[in-house]
Amino acid sequence: MTCALPVDRETTAYHEAGHAVMAFLSGIFVIDGPIHIDGTLTEKGNAETPLHQDPALLAHRQAEGWVVDEFEQRKQRAVIAAAGYAAEMLLADKVGRAFDNEAAFRGAHGDVLTVRKVWGTGAFIGFAERVAAVMLKPEVWAMVDRLAKTLLARSGPLPAAEVTASLEADQAAGGAKVGLHLPELRPPPE
């Protein structure tokens, strides 16, 4: 996921951590490149969490009995896209500052387009609020918070292997389990 840089580095770190954690918890996406939160480090000057759907993980999850049809895959991609914005909303609330909805929305333009492909025009904010409700679970937010703080402590990108190792360690220590599903989310009406 790529987005234009929000106003401050902390917000950017939480935005990208939101994407990474939700991708990890999806059980079918992997982070496949370093996470950038300093805009000068990417070609486009953007923050970035490179990820892709892993066919081997997808096959493994299907063999475990997961229902991962085409819609579920698109829904998970939309969850991951909205997670950055959701993390920004939650961070603003937790630190007691006003959330600049319009600036965040503009900064997450690519994320908005990803959600619209699944849910249609005008659905992004409501969808992001549902993702935020999942992200509010203490075990999920703890993973986002730790990863964001790790990103903030670095002066450069965080390699994918370190991101994955950190999330796996969080999970082993009682963090959220892989297999994040939002069963209450249904396809938009035809």
Short mmCIF file of N, CA and C in Angstrom, two decimals:
data_model
loop_
_atom_site.label_atom_id
_atom_site.label_comp_id
_atom_site.label_asym_id
_atom_site.label_seq_id
_atom_site.Cartn_x
_atom_site.Cartn_y
_atom_site.Cartn_z
N MET A 1 0.85 -1.15 0.00
CA MET A 1 0.00 0.00 0.00
C MET A 1 0.90 1.23 0.00
N THR A 2 0.55 2.22 -0.76
CA THR A 2 1.32 3.45 -0.87
C THR A 2 0.39 4.62 -0.64
N CYS A 3 0.88 5.62 0.06
CA CYS A 3 0.06 6.82 0.25
C CYS A 3 0.95 8.04 0.29
N ALA A 4 0.37 9.20 -0.04
CA ALA A 4 1.07 10.45 0.12
C ALA A 4 1.31 10.67 1.60
N LEU A 5 2.40 11.32 1.93
CA LEU A 5 2.75 11.48 3.33
C LEU A 5 1.76 12.33 4.10
N PRO A 6 1.26 11.81 5.25
CA PRO A 6 0.46 12.64 6.13
C PRO A 6 1.35 13.75 6.73
N VAL A 7 0.75 14.57 7.57
CA VAL A 7 1.43 15.74 8.10
C VAL A 7 2.67 15.39 8.93
N ASP A 8 2.64 14.37 9.75
CA ASP A 8 3.77 14.10 10.63
C ASP A 8 4.21 12.64 10.54
N ARG A 9 5.43 12.44 10.99
CA ARG A 9 6.07 11.12 10.92
C ARG A 9 5.34 10.09 11.78
N GLU A 10 4.86 10.50 12.96
CA GLU A 10 4.15 9.56 13.83
C GLU A 10 2.89 9.04 13.16
N THR A 11 2.12 9.93 12.58
CA THR A 11 0.89 9.51 11.89
C THR A 11 1.23 8.56 10.75
N THR A 12 2.29 8.87 10.02
CA THR A 12 2.72 8.01 8.91
C THR A 12 3.09 6.63 9.42
N ALA A 13 3.82 6.57 10.53
CA ALA A 13 4.23 5.28 11.08
C ALA A 13 3.03 4.44 11.47
N TYR A 14 2.03 5.05 12.10
CA TYR A 14 0.84 4.30 12.49
C TYR A 14 0.03 3.88 11.26
N HIS A 15 -0.04 4.75 10.28
CA HIS A 15 -0.75 4.42 9.04
C HIS A 15 -0.14 3.16 8.40
N GLU A 16 1.18 3.18 8.22
CA GLU A 16 1.84 2.03 7.58
C GLU A 16 1.81 0.80 8.46
N ALA A 17 1.92 0.97 9.78
CA ALA A 17 1.82 -0.18 10.69
C ALA A 17 0.43 -0.80 10.60
N GLY A 18 -0.60 0.02 10.45
CA GLY A 18 -1.95 -0.51 10.28
C GLY A 18 -2.06 -1.42 9.08
N HIS A 19 -1.51 -0.96 7.95
CA HIS A 19 -1.51 -1.80 6.75
C HIS A 19 -0.78 -3.12 7.01
N ALA A 20 0.42 -3.03 7.58
CA ALA A 20 1.25 -4.22 7.77
C ALA A 20 0.60 -5.24 8.71
N VAL A 21 0.06 -4.77 9.82
CA VAL A 21 -0.56 -5.68 10.78
C VAL A 21 -1.78 -6.37 10.18
N MET A 22 -2.63 -5.60 9.52
CA MET A 22 -3.82 -6.22 8.94
C MET A 22 -3.47 -7.17 7.79
N ALA A 23 -2.42 -6.86 7.03
CA ALA A 23 -1.97 -7.79 5.99
C ALA A 23 -1.49 -9.09 6.63
N PHE A 24 -0.69 -8.97 7.68
CA PHE A 24 -0.19 -10.14 8.40
C PHE A 24 -1.35 -10.97 8.95
N LEU A 25 -2.31 -10.30 9.57
CA LEU A 25 -3.43 -11.02 10.19
C LEU A 25 -4.39 -11.62 9.17
N SER A 26 -4.35 -11.13 7.94
CA SER A 26 -5.23 -11.71 6.91
C SER A 26 -4.91 -13.18 6.68
N GLY A 27 -3.65 -13.54 6.87
CA GLY A 27 -3.23 -14.92 6.65
C GLY A 27 -2.99 -15.27 5.20
N ILE A 28 -3.22 -14.34 4.28
CA ILE A 28 -3.02 -14.63 2.86
C ILE A 28 -2.16 -13.58 2.15
N PHE A 29 -1.78 -12.52 2.87
CA PHE A 29 -0.92 -11.49 2.31
C PHE A 29 0.40 -11.48 3.05
N VAL A 30 1.47 -11.12 2.36
CA VAL A 30 2.78 -11.00 2.98
C VAL A 30 3.37 -9.63 2.66
N ILE A 31 4.17 -9.14 3.58
CA ILE A 31 4.92 -7.91 3.36
C ILE A 31 6.16 -8.33 2.58
N ASP A 32 6.34 -7.75 1.41
CA ASP A 32 7.42 -8.23 0.54
C ASP A 32 8.49 -7.20 0.23
N GLY A 33 8.55 -6.17 1.04
CA GLY A 33 9.58 -5.15 0.87
C GLY A 33 9.64 -4.32 2.13
N PRO A 34 10.64 -3.46 2.23
CA PRO A 34 10.77 -2.65 3.43
C PRO A 34 9.65 -1.62 3.56
N ILE A 35 9.28 -1.33 4.80
CA ILE A 35 8.29 -0.30 5.06
C ILE A 35 9.03 1.03 5.15
N HIS A 36 8.54 1.99 4.36
CA HIS A 36 9.11 3.34 4.35
C HIS A 36 8.12 4.29 5.00
N ILE A 37 8.64 5.11 5.93
CA ILE A 37 7.78 6.17 6.47
C ILE A 37 8.35 7.55 6.19
N ASP A 38 9.53 7.61 5.67
CA ASP A 38 10.15 8.89 5.32
C ASP A 38 10.09 9.03 3.81
N GLY A 39 9.29 9.98 3.33
CA GLY A 39 8.98 10.12 1.91
C GLY A 39 10.15 10.21 0.97
N THR A 40 11.29 10.67 1.43
CA THR A 40 12.42 10.81 0.52
C THR A 40 13.02 9.45 0.15
N LEU A 41 12.57 8.39 0.78
CA LEU A 41 13.17 7.08 0.56
C LEU A 41 12.52 6.29 -0.57
N THR A 42 11.38 6.71 -1.06
CA THR A 42 10.73 5.99 -2.14
C THR A 42 10.79 6.82 -3.41
N GLU A 43 10.64 6.16 -4.55
CA GLU A 43 10.71 6.85 -5.84
C GLU A 43 9.71 7.99 -5.93
N LYS A 44 8.52 7.78 -5.40
CA LYS A 44 7.44 8.77 -5.52
C LYS A 44 7.38 9.73 -4.34
N GLY A 45 8.28 9.57 -3.37
CA GLY A 45 8.23 10.43 -2.20
C GLY A 45 7.09 10.09 -1.27
N ASN A 46 6.63 8.87 -1.29
CA ASN A 46 5.50 8.44 -0.48
C ASN A 46 5.94 7.47 0.61
N ALA A 47 5.09 7.35 1.62
CA ALA A 47 5.24 6.27 2.58
C ALA A 47 4.76 5.00 1.88
N GLU A 48 5.27 3.84 2.32
CA GLU A 48 4.92 2.62 1.59
C GLU A 48 5.07 1.38 2.45
N THR A 49 4.11 0.47 2.30
CA THR A 49 4.17 -0.87 2.86
C THR A 49 3.93 -1.83 1.70
N PRO A 50 5.01 -2.32 1.08
CA PRO A 50 4.83 -3.24 -0.06
C PRO A 50 4.30 -4.59 0.40
N LEU A 51 3.27 -5.07 -0.26
CA LEU A 51 2.73 -6.38 0.10
C LEU A 51 2.06 -7.01 -1.11
N HIS A 52 1.86 -8.30 -1.02
CA HIS A 52 1.13 -9.00 -2.07
C HIS A 52 0.44 -10.22 -1.48
N GLN A 53 -0.54 -10.70 -2.21
CA GLN A 53 -1.23 -11.93 -1.82
C GLN A 53 -0.31 -13.08 -2.19
N ASP A 54 -0.09 -13.96 -1.25
CA ASP A 54 0.83 -15.08 -1.45
C ASP A 54 0.05 -16.32 -1.88
N PRO A 55 0.27 -16.80 -3.12
CA PRO A 55 -0.48 -17.98 -3.60
C PRO A 55 -0.27 -19.22 -2.73
N ALA A 56 0.94 -19.39 -2.19
CA ALA A 56 1.20 -20.55 -1.34
C ALA A 56 0.40 -20.46 -0.04
N LEU A 57 0.36 -19.26 0.56
CA LEU A 57 -0.44 -19.08 1.77
C LEU A 57 -1.92 -19.27 1.47
N LEU A 58 -2.36 -18.76 0.36
CA LEU A 58 -3.76 -18.91 -0.03
C LEU A 58 -4.12 -20.39 -0.15
N ALA A 59 -3.28 -21.16 -0.84
CA ALA A 59 -3.53 -22.60 -1.00
C ALA A 59 -3.52 -23.30 0.36
N HIS A 60 -2.59 -22.91 1.21
CA HIS A 60 -2.48 -23.50 2.55
C HIS A 60 -3.76 -23.21 3.36
N ARG A 61 -4.24 -21.96 3.32
CA ARG A 61 -5.44 -21.59 4.06
C ARG A 61 -6.66 -22.34 3.52
N GLN A 62 -6.73 -22.49 2.20
CA GLN A 62 -7.85 -23.23 1.62
C GLN A 62 -7.79 -24.69 2.04
N ALA A 63 -6.59 -25.27 2.11
CA ALA A 63 -6.43 -26.65 2.57
C ALA A 63 -6.83 -26.80 4.04
N GLU A 64 -6.69 -25.72 4.82
CA GLU A 64 -7.11 -25.73 6.22
C GLU A 64 -8.62 -25.58 6.37
N GLY A 65 -9.31 -25.35 5.25
CA GLY A 65 -10.75 -25.22 5.29
C GLY A 65 -11.27 -23.79 5.30
N TRP A 66 -10.36 -22.83 5.15
CA TRP A 66 -10.81 -21.44 5.09
C TRP A 66 -11.60 -21.22 3.81
N VAL A 67 -12.63 -20.42 3.90
CA VAL A 67 -13.35 -20.00 2.70
C VAL A 67 -12.67 -18.72 2.22
N VAL A 68 -11.89 -18.86 1.16
CA VAL A 68 -11.15 -17.72 0.64
C VAL A 68 -11.48 -17.59 -0.85
N ASP A 69 -12.77 -17.35 -1.10
CA ASP A 69 -13.20 -17.18 -2.48
C ASP A 69 -12.75 -15.81 -2.99
N GLU A 70 -13.10 -15.52 -4.23
CA GLU A 70 -12.65 -14.26 -4.84
C GLU A 70 -13.14 -13.04 -4.05
N PHE A 71 -14.38 -13.07 -3.59
CA PHE A 71 -14.88 -11.93 -2.82
C PHE A 71 -14.11 -11.77 -1.52
N GLU A 72 -13.86 -12.86 -0.81
CA GLU A 72 -13.12 -12.79 0.46
C GLU A 72 -11.71 -12.23 0.23
N GLN A 73 -11.08 -12.61 -0.86
CA GLN A 73 -9.76 -12.07 -1.17
C GLN A 73 -9.82 -10.56 -1.41
N ARG A 74 -10.82 -10.12 -2.15
CA ARG A 74 -10.97 -8.68 -2.42
C ARG A 74 -11.32 -7.94 -1.12
N LYS A 75 -12.14 -8.57 -0.29
CA LYS A 75 -12.50 -7.96 0.99
C LYS A 75 -11.26 -7.79 1.86
N GLN A 76 -10.40 -8.81 1.91
CA GLN A 76 -9.18 -8.70 2.72
C GLN A 76 -8.28 -7.59 2.19
N ARG A 77 -8.19 -7.46 0.87
CA ARG A 77 -7.39 -6.37 0.30
C ARG A 77 -7.98 -5.01 0.72
N ALA A 78 -9.30 -4.91 0.73
CA ALA A 78 -9.95 -3.67 1.15
C ALA A 78 -9.71 -3.40 2.64
N VAL A 79 -9.75 -4.43 3.47
CA VAL A 79 -9.47 -4.29 4.90
C VAL A 79 -8.06 -3.73 5.08
N ILE A 80 -7.11 -4.30 4.37
CA ILE A 80 -5.72 -3.85 4.48
C ILE A 80 -5.60 -2.40 4.02
N ALA A 81 -6.28 -2.06 2.93
CA ALA A 81 -6.22 -0.69 2.41
C ALA A 81 -6.80 0.30 3.43
N ALA A 82 -7.92 -0.03 4.03
CA ALA A 82 -8.56 0.87 4.99
C ALA A 82 -7.84 0.92 6.33
N ALA A 83 -6.99 -0.04 6.60
CA ALA A 83 -6.33 -0.13 7.90
C ALA A 83 -5.41 1.04 8.20
N GLY A 84 -4.77 1.60 7.19
CA GLY A 84 -3.91 2.76 7.44
C GLY A 84 -4.71 3.94 7.95
N TYR A 85 -5.79 4.24 7.27
CA TYR A 85 -6.68 5.33 7.65
C TYR A 85 -7.28 5.05 9.03
N ALA A 86 -7.70 3.80 9.27
CA ALA A 86 -8.27 3.42 10.56
C ALA A 86 -7.26 3.64 11.68
N ALA A 87 -6.01 3.28 11.43
CA ALA A 87 -4.96 3.48 12.45
C ALA A 87 -4.76 4.97 12.73
N GLU A 88 -4.85 5.80 11.70
CA GLU A 88 -4.74 7.25 11.90
C GLU A 88 -5.87 7.76 12.79
N MET A 89 -7.10 7.29 12.53
CA MET A 89 -8.25 7.70 13.35
C MET A 89 -8.04 7.33 14.81
N LEU A 90 -7.61 6.09 15.04
CA LEU A 90 -7.42 5.60 16.40
C LEU A 90 -6.29 6.34 17.10
N LEU A 91 -5.20 6.59 16.40
CA LEU A 91 -4.08 7.32 16.99
C LEU A 91 -4.54 8.70 17.44
N ALA A 92 -5.25 9.41 16.57
CA ALA A 92 -5.72 10.75 16.93
C ALA A 92 -6.57 10.69 18.20
N ASP A 93 -7.44 9.71 18.29
CA ASP A 93 -8.29 9.57 19.47
C ASP A 93 -7.45 9.26 20.72
N LYS A 94 -6.48 8.37 20.59
CA LYS A 94 -5.67 7.95 21.73
C LYS A 94 -4.77 9.06 22.25
N VAL A 95 -4.30 9.95 21.37
CA VAL A 95 -3.42 11.04 21.82
C VAL A 95 -4.20 12.33 22.05
N GLY A 96 -5.51 12.30 21.84
CA GLY A 96 -6.36 13.44 22.14
C GLY A 96 -6.23 14.60 21.17
N ARG A 97 -6.00 14.29 19.90
CA ARG A 97 -5.95 15.38 18.93
C ARG A 97 -7.07 15.20 17.91
N ALA A 98 -7.44 16.29 17.31
CA ALA A 98 -8.49 16.24 16.29
C ALA A 98 -8.00 15.43 15.09
N PHE A 99 -8.89 14.66 14.55
CA PHE A 99 -8.57 13.86 13.36
C PHE A 99 -8.96 14.67 12.14
N ASP A 100 -8.00 14.93 11.26
CA ASP A 100 -8.26 15.68 10.04
C ASP A 100 -8.71 14.71 8.96
N ASN A 101 -10.01 14.45 8.95
CA ASN A 101 -10.59 13.48 8.04
C ASN A 101 -10.26 13.78 6.58
N GLU A 102 -10.38 15.02 6.17
CA GLU A 102 -10.15 15.36 4.75
C GLU A 102 -8.70 15.17 4.35
N ALA A 103 -7.75 15.59 5.20
CA ALA A 103 -6.33 15.42 4.87
C ALA A 103 -5.97 13.93 4.82
N ALA A 104 -6.48 13.17 5.78
CA ALA A 104 -6.20 11.74 5.79
C ALA A 104 -6.80 11.06 4.56
N PHE A 105 -8.00 11.47 4.20
CA PHE A 105 -8.66 10.91 3.03
C PHE A 105 -7.86 11.19 1.76
N ARG A 106 -7.38 12.43 1.61
CA ARG A 106 -6.57 12.79 0.44
C ARG A 106 -5.25 12.02 0.44
N GLY A 107 -4.64 11.88 1.62
CA GLY A 107 -3.36 11.18 1.73
C GLY A 107 -3.47 9.69 1.43
N ALA A 108 -4.66 9.15 1.62
CA ALA A 108 -4.88 7.71 1.41
C ALA A 108 -5.62 7.44 0.10
N HIS A 109 -5.37 8.26 -0.90
CA HIS A 109 -6.12 8.15 -2.16
C HIS A 109 -6.08 6.74 -2.77
N GLY A 110 -4.90 6.13 -2.83
CA GLY A 110 -4.80 4.77 -3.38
C GLY A 110 -5.58 3.77 -2.55
N ASP A 111 -5.57 3.96 -1.24
CA ASP A 111 -6.33 3.08 -0.34
C ASP A 111 -7.83 3.23 -0.60
N VAL A 112 -8.26 4.47 -0.79
CA VAL A 112 -9.67 4.75 -1.07
C VAL A 112 -10.10 4.04 -2.34
N LEU A 113 -9.28 4.12 -3.37
CA LEU A 113 -9.61 3.47 -4.65
C LEU A 113 -9.71 1.95 -4.49
N THR A 114 -8.83 1.37 -3.69
CA THR A 114 -8.86 -0.08 -3.46
C THR A 114 -10.18 -0.48 -2.81
N VAL A 115 -10.62 0.27 -1.80
CA VAL A 115 -11.88 -0.04 -1.13
C VAL A 115 -13.07 0.16 -2.08
N ARG A 116 -13.02 1.20 -2.87
CA ARG A 116 -14.12 1.47 -3.81
C ARG A 116 -14.30 0.34 -4.81
N LYS A 117 -13.22 -0.32 -5.19
CA LYS A 117 -13.33 -1.43 -6.15
C LYS A 117 -14.21 -2.55 -5.59
N VAL A 118 -14.21 -2.71 -4.28
CA VAL A 118 -14.99 -3.78 -3.66
C VAL A 118 -16.35 -3.26 -3.20
N TRP A 119 -16.40 -2.08 -2.56
CA TRP A 119 -17.59 -1.62 -1.88
C TRP A 119 -18.32 -0.48 -2.58
N GLY A 120 -17.72 0.10 -3.60
CA GLY A 120 -18.40 1.16 -4.34
C GLY A 120 -18.04 2.55 -3.83
N THR A 121 -18.44 3.54 -4.59
CA THR A 121 -18.17 4.94 -4.29
C THR A 121 -18.86 5.34 -2.99
N GLY A 122 -18.17 6.09 -2.18
CA GLY A 122 -18.75 6.60 -0.94
C GLY A 122 -18.70 5.66 0.23
N ALA A 123 -18.11 4.50 0.07
CA ALA A 123 -18.12 3.50 1.14
C ALA A 123 -16.87 3.54 2.03
N PHE A 124 -15.86 4.29 1.64
CA PHE A 124 -14.56 4.19 2.32
C PHE A 124 -14.64 4.51 3.81
N ILE A 125 -15.22 5.64 4.17
CA ILE A 125 -15.21 6.08 5.57
C ILE A 125 -15.93 5.07 6.46
N GLY A 126 -17.10 4.63 6.05
CA GLY A 126 -17.83 3.64 6.84
C GLY A 126 -17.07 2.33 6.95
N PHE A 127 -16.44 1.94 5.87
CA PHE A 127 -15.66 0.70 5.89
C PHE A 127 -14.46 0.86 6.82
N ALA A 128 -13.78 2.00 6.73
CA ALA A 128 -12.62 2.26 7.60
C ALA A 128 -13.04 2.27 9.07
N GLU A 129 -14.22 2.77 9.37
CA GLU A 129 -14.70 2.76 10.75
C GLU A 129 -14.92 1.34 11.24
N ARG A 130 -15.40 0.45 10.38
CA ARG A 130 -15.57 -0.96 10.77
C ARG A 130 -14.21 -1.62 11.00
N VAL A 131 -13.25 -1.29 10.15
CA VAL A 131 -11.90 -1.84 10.33
C VAL A 131 -11.31 -1.30 11.63
N ALA A 132 -11.54 -0.02 11.93
CA ALA A 132 -11.05 0.57 13.18
C ALA A 132 -11.63 -0.16 14.39
N ALA A 133 -12.89 -0.58 14.31
CA ALA A 133 -13.50 -1.31 15.42
C ALA A 133 -12.75 -2.63 15.68
N VAL A 134 -12.32 -3.29 14.62
CA VAL A 134 -11.53 -4.52 14.77
C VAL A 134 -10.15 -4.17 15.33
N MET A 135 -9.57 -3.09 14.81
CA MET A 135 -8.23 -2.69 15.23
C MET A 135 -8.21 -2.23 16.68
N LEU A 136 -9.36 -1.86 17.23
CA LEU A 136 -9.44 -1.43 18.63
C LEU A 136 -9.25 -2.59 19.61
N LYS A 137 -9.39 -3.82 19.13
CA LYS A 137 -9.16 -4.96 20.01
C LYS A 137 -7.74 -4.81 20.57
N PRO A 138 -7.59 -4.95 21.88
CA PRO A 138 -6.28 -4.70 22.50
C PRO A 138 -5.12 -5.47 21.87
N GLU A 139 -5.36 -6.72 21.51
CA GLU A 139 -4.27 -7.52 20.95
C GLU A 139 -3.90 -7.07 19.54
N VAL A 140 -4.84 -6.47 18.82
CA VAL A 140 -4.53 -5.95 17.48
C VAL A 140 -3.84 -4.60 17.61
N TRP A 141 -4.41 -3.70 18.43
CA TRP A 141 -3.81 -2.37 18.58
C TRP A 141 -2.39 -2.47 19.14
N ALA A 142 -2.15 -3.41 20.05
CA ALA A 142 -0.81 -3.57 20.60
C ALA A 142 0.21 -3.88 19.50
N MET A 143 -0.20 -4.69 18.53
CA MET A 143 0.69 -5.01 17.42
C MET A 143 0.95 -3.77 16.56
N VAL A 144 -0.09 -3.01 16.28
CA VAL A 144 0.06 -1.77 15.49
C VAL A 144 0.97 -0.80 16.24
N ASP A 145 0.70 -0.62 17.52
CA ASP A 145 1.47 0.33 18.34
C ASP A 145 2.96 -0.04 18.38
N ARG A 146 3.26 -1.31 18.62
CA ARG A 146 4.67 -1.72 18.69
C ARG A 146 5.38 -1.55 17.35
N LEU A 147 4.70 -1.92 16.28
CA LEU A 147 5.34 -1.78 14.97
C LEU A 147 5.55 -0.31 14.64
N ALA A 148 4.57 0.55 14.92
CA ALA A 148 4.72 1.98 14.65
C ALA A 148 5.90 2.55 15.45
N LYS A 149 6.03 2.16 16.69
CA LYS A 149 7.14 2.65 17.51
C LYS A 149 8.48 2.15 16.99
N THR A 150 8.50 0.93 16.46
CA THR A 150 9.73 0.42 15.85
C THR A 150 10.08 1.24 14.61
N LEU A 151 9.08 1.55 13.80
CA LEU A 151 9.32 2.38 12.61
C LEU A 151 9.83 3.76 13.00
N LEU A 152 9.26 4.35 14.04
CA LEU A 152 9.67 5.68 14.48
C LEU A 152 11.09 5.70 15.03
N ALA A 153 11.54 4.58 15.59
CA ALA A 153 12.88 4.52 16.17
C ALA A 153 13.97 4.40 15.11
N ARG A 154 13.59 4.16 13.88
CA ARG A 154 14.56 3.97 12.79
C ARG A 154 14.72 5.25 11.99
N SER A 155 15.89 5.38 11.39
CA SER A 155 16.12 6.52 10.52
C SER A 155 15.97 6.14 9.05
N GLY A 156 15.64 4.90 8.79
CA GLY A 156 15.46 4.43 7.42
C GLY A 156 14.35 3.39 7.37
N PRO A 157 14.21 2.72 6.22
CA PRO A 157 13.15 1.73 6.08
C PRO A 157 13.35 0.51 6.98
N LEU A 158 12.27 -0.15 7.31
CA LEU A 158 12.31 -1.37 8.12
C LEU A 158 12.14 -2.56 7.17
N PRO A 159 13.17 -3.42 7.07
CA PRO A 159 13.10 -4.55 6.14
C PRO A 159 11.93 -5.49 6.43
N ALA A 160 11.39 -6.06 5.37
CA ALA A 160 10.23 -6.95 5.48
C ALA A 160 10.48 -8.10 6.46
N ALA A 161 11.67 -8.68 6.44
CA ALA A 161 11.96 -9.80 7.34
C ALA A 161 11.85 -9.37 8.80
N GLU A 162 12.28 -8.15 9.11
CA GLU A 162 12.18 -7.65 10.48
C GLU A 162 10.72 -7.37 10.85
N VAL A 163 9.95 -6.86 9.90
CA VAL A 163 8.53 -6.61 10.15
C VAL A 163 7.83 -7.93 10.49
N THR A 164 8.04 -8.93 9.63
CA THR A 164 7.40 -10.23 9.84
C THR A 164 7.84 -10.87 11.14
N ALA A 165 9.14 -10.82 11.44
CA ALA A 165 9.64 -11.40 12.70
C ALA A 165 9.02 -10.70 13.90
N SER A 166 8.88 -9.39 13.83
CA SER A 166 8.27 -8.63 14.93
C SER A 166 6.81 -9.03 15.12
N LEU A 167 6.07 -9.13 14.03
CA LEU A 167 4.66 -9.50 14.12
C LEU A 167 4.48 -10.94 14.60
N GLU A 168 5.35 -11.83 14.16
CA GLU A 168 5.29 -13.22 14.63
C GLU A 168 5.60 -13.29 16.13
N ALA A 169 6.57 -12.49 16.59
CA ALA A 169 6.90 -12.47 18.02
C ALA A 169 5.72 -11.93 18.83
N ASP A 170 5.09 -10.87 18.32
CA ASP A 170 3.90 -10.33 18.99
C ASP A 170 2.82 -11.40 19.09
N GLN A 171 2.63 -12.11 18.02
CA GLN A 171 1.59 -13.13 17.99
C GLN A 171 1.90 -14.24 19.00
N ALA A 172 3.15 -14.67 19.04
CA ALA A 172 3.56 -15.71 19.98
C ALA A 172 3.40 -15.26 21.43
N ALA A 173 3.50 -13.95 21.66
CA ALA A 173 3.37 -13.40 23.01
C ALA A 173 1.91 -13.07 23.37
N GLY A 174 0.98 -13.55 22.58
CA GLY A 174 -0.43 -13.34 22.90
C GLY A 174 -1.13 -12.32 22.02
N GLY A 175 -0.49 -11.94 20.94
CA GLY A 175 -1.12 -11.00 20.02
C GLY A 175 -2.26 -11.65 19.26
N ALA A 176 -2.87 -10.86 18.40
CA ALA A 176 -3.99 -11.36 17.59
C ALA A 176 -3.55 -12.53 16.73
N LYS A 177 -4.46 -13.40 16.45
CA LYS A 177 -4.16 -14.59 15.66
C LYS A 177 -4.42 -14.35 14.18
N VAL A 178 -3.65 -15.03 13.34
CA VAL A 178 -3.86 -14.98 11.90
C VAL A 178 -5.23 -15.54 11.60
N GLY A 179 -5.89 -14.95 10.63
CA GLY A 179 -7.23 -15.40 10.26
C GLY A 179 -8.25 -14.34 10.56
N LEU A 180 -7.81 -13.10 10.47
CA LEU A 180 -8.71 -11.99 10.72
C LEU A 180 -9.83 -12.01 9.71
N HIS A 181 -11.03 -12.08 10.20
CA HIS A 181 -12.19 -12.06 9.32
C HIS A 181 -13.14 -10.98 9.82
N LEU A 182 -13.83 -10.38 8.92
CA LEU A 182 -14.86 -9.41 9.29
C LEU A 182 -16.19 -9.98 8.80
N PRO A 183 -16.72 -10.96 9.53
CA PRO A 183 -17.92 -11.64 9.05
C PRO A 183 -19.12 -10.72 8.89
N GLU A 184 -19.12 -9.61 9.65
CA GLU A 184 -20.26 -8.70 9.54
C GLU A 184 -20.25 -7.92 8.23
N LEU A 185 -19.15 -7.96 7.52
CA LEU A 185 -19.09 -7.24 6.24
C LEU A 185 -19.63 -8.14 5.13
N ARG A 186 -20.58 -7.63 4.44
CA ARG A 186 -21.20 -8.34 3.34
C ARG A 186 -21.01 -7.56 2.05
N PRO A 187 -21.15 -8.23 0.93
CA PRO A 187 -21.02 -7.49 -0.34
C PRO A 187 -22.05 -6.37 -0.41
N PRO A 188 -21.67 -5.27 -1.08
CA PRO A 188 -22.65 -4.20 -1.22
C PRO A 188 -23.83 -4.67 -2.07
N PRO A 189 -24.99 -4.06 -1.86
CA PRO A 189 -26.16 -4.46 -2.65
C PRO A 189 -25.93 -4.21 -4.13
N GLU A 190 -26.50 -5.07 -4.95
CA GLU A 190 -26.36 -4.94 -6.41
C GLU A 190 -27.10 -3.75 -6.92
#
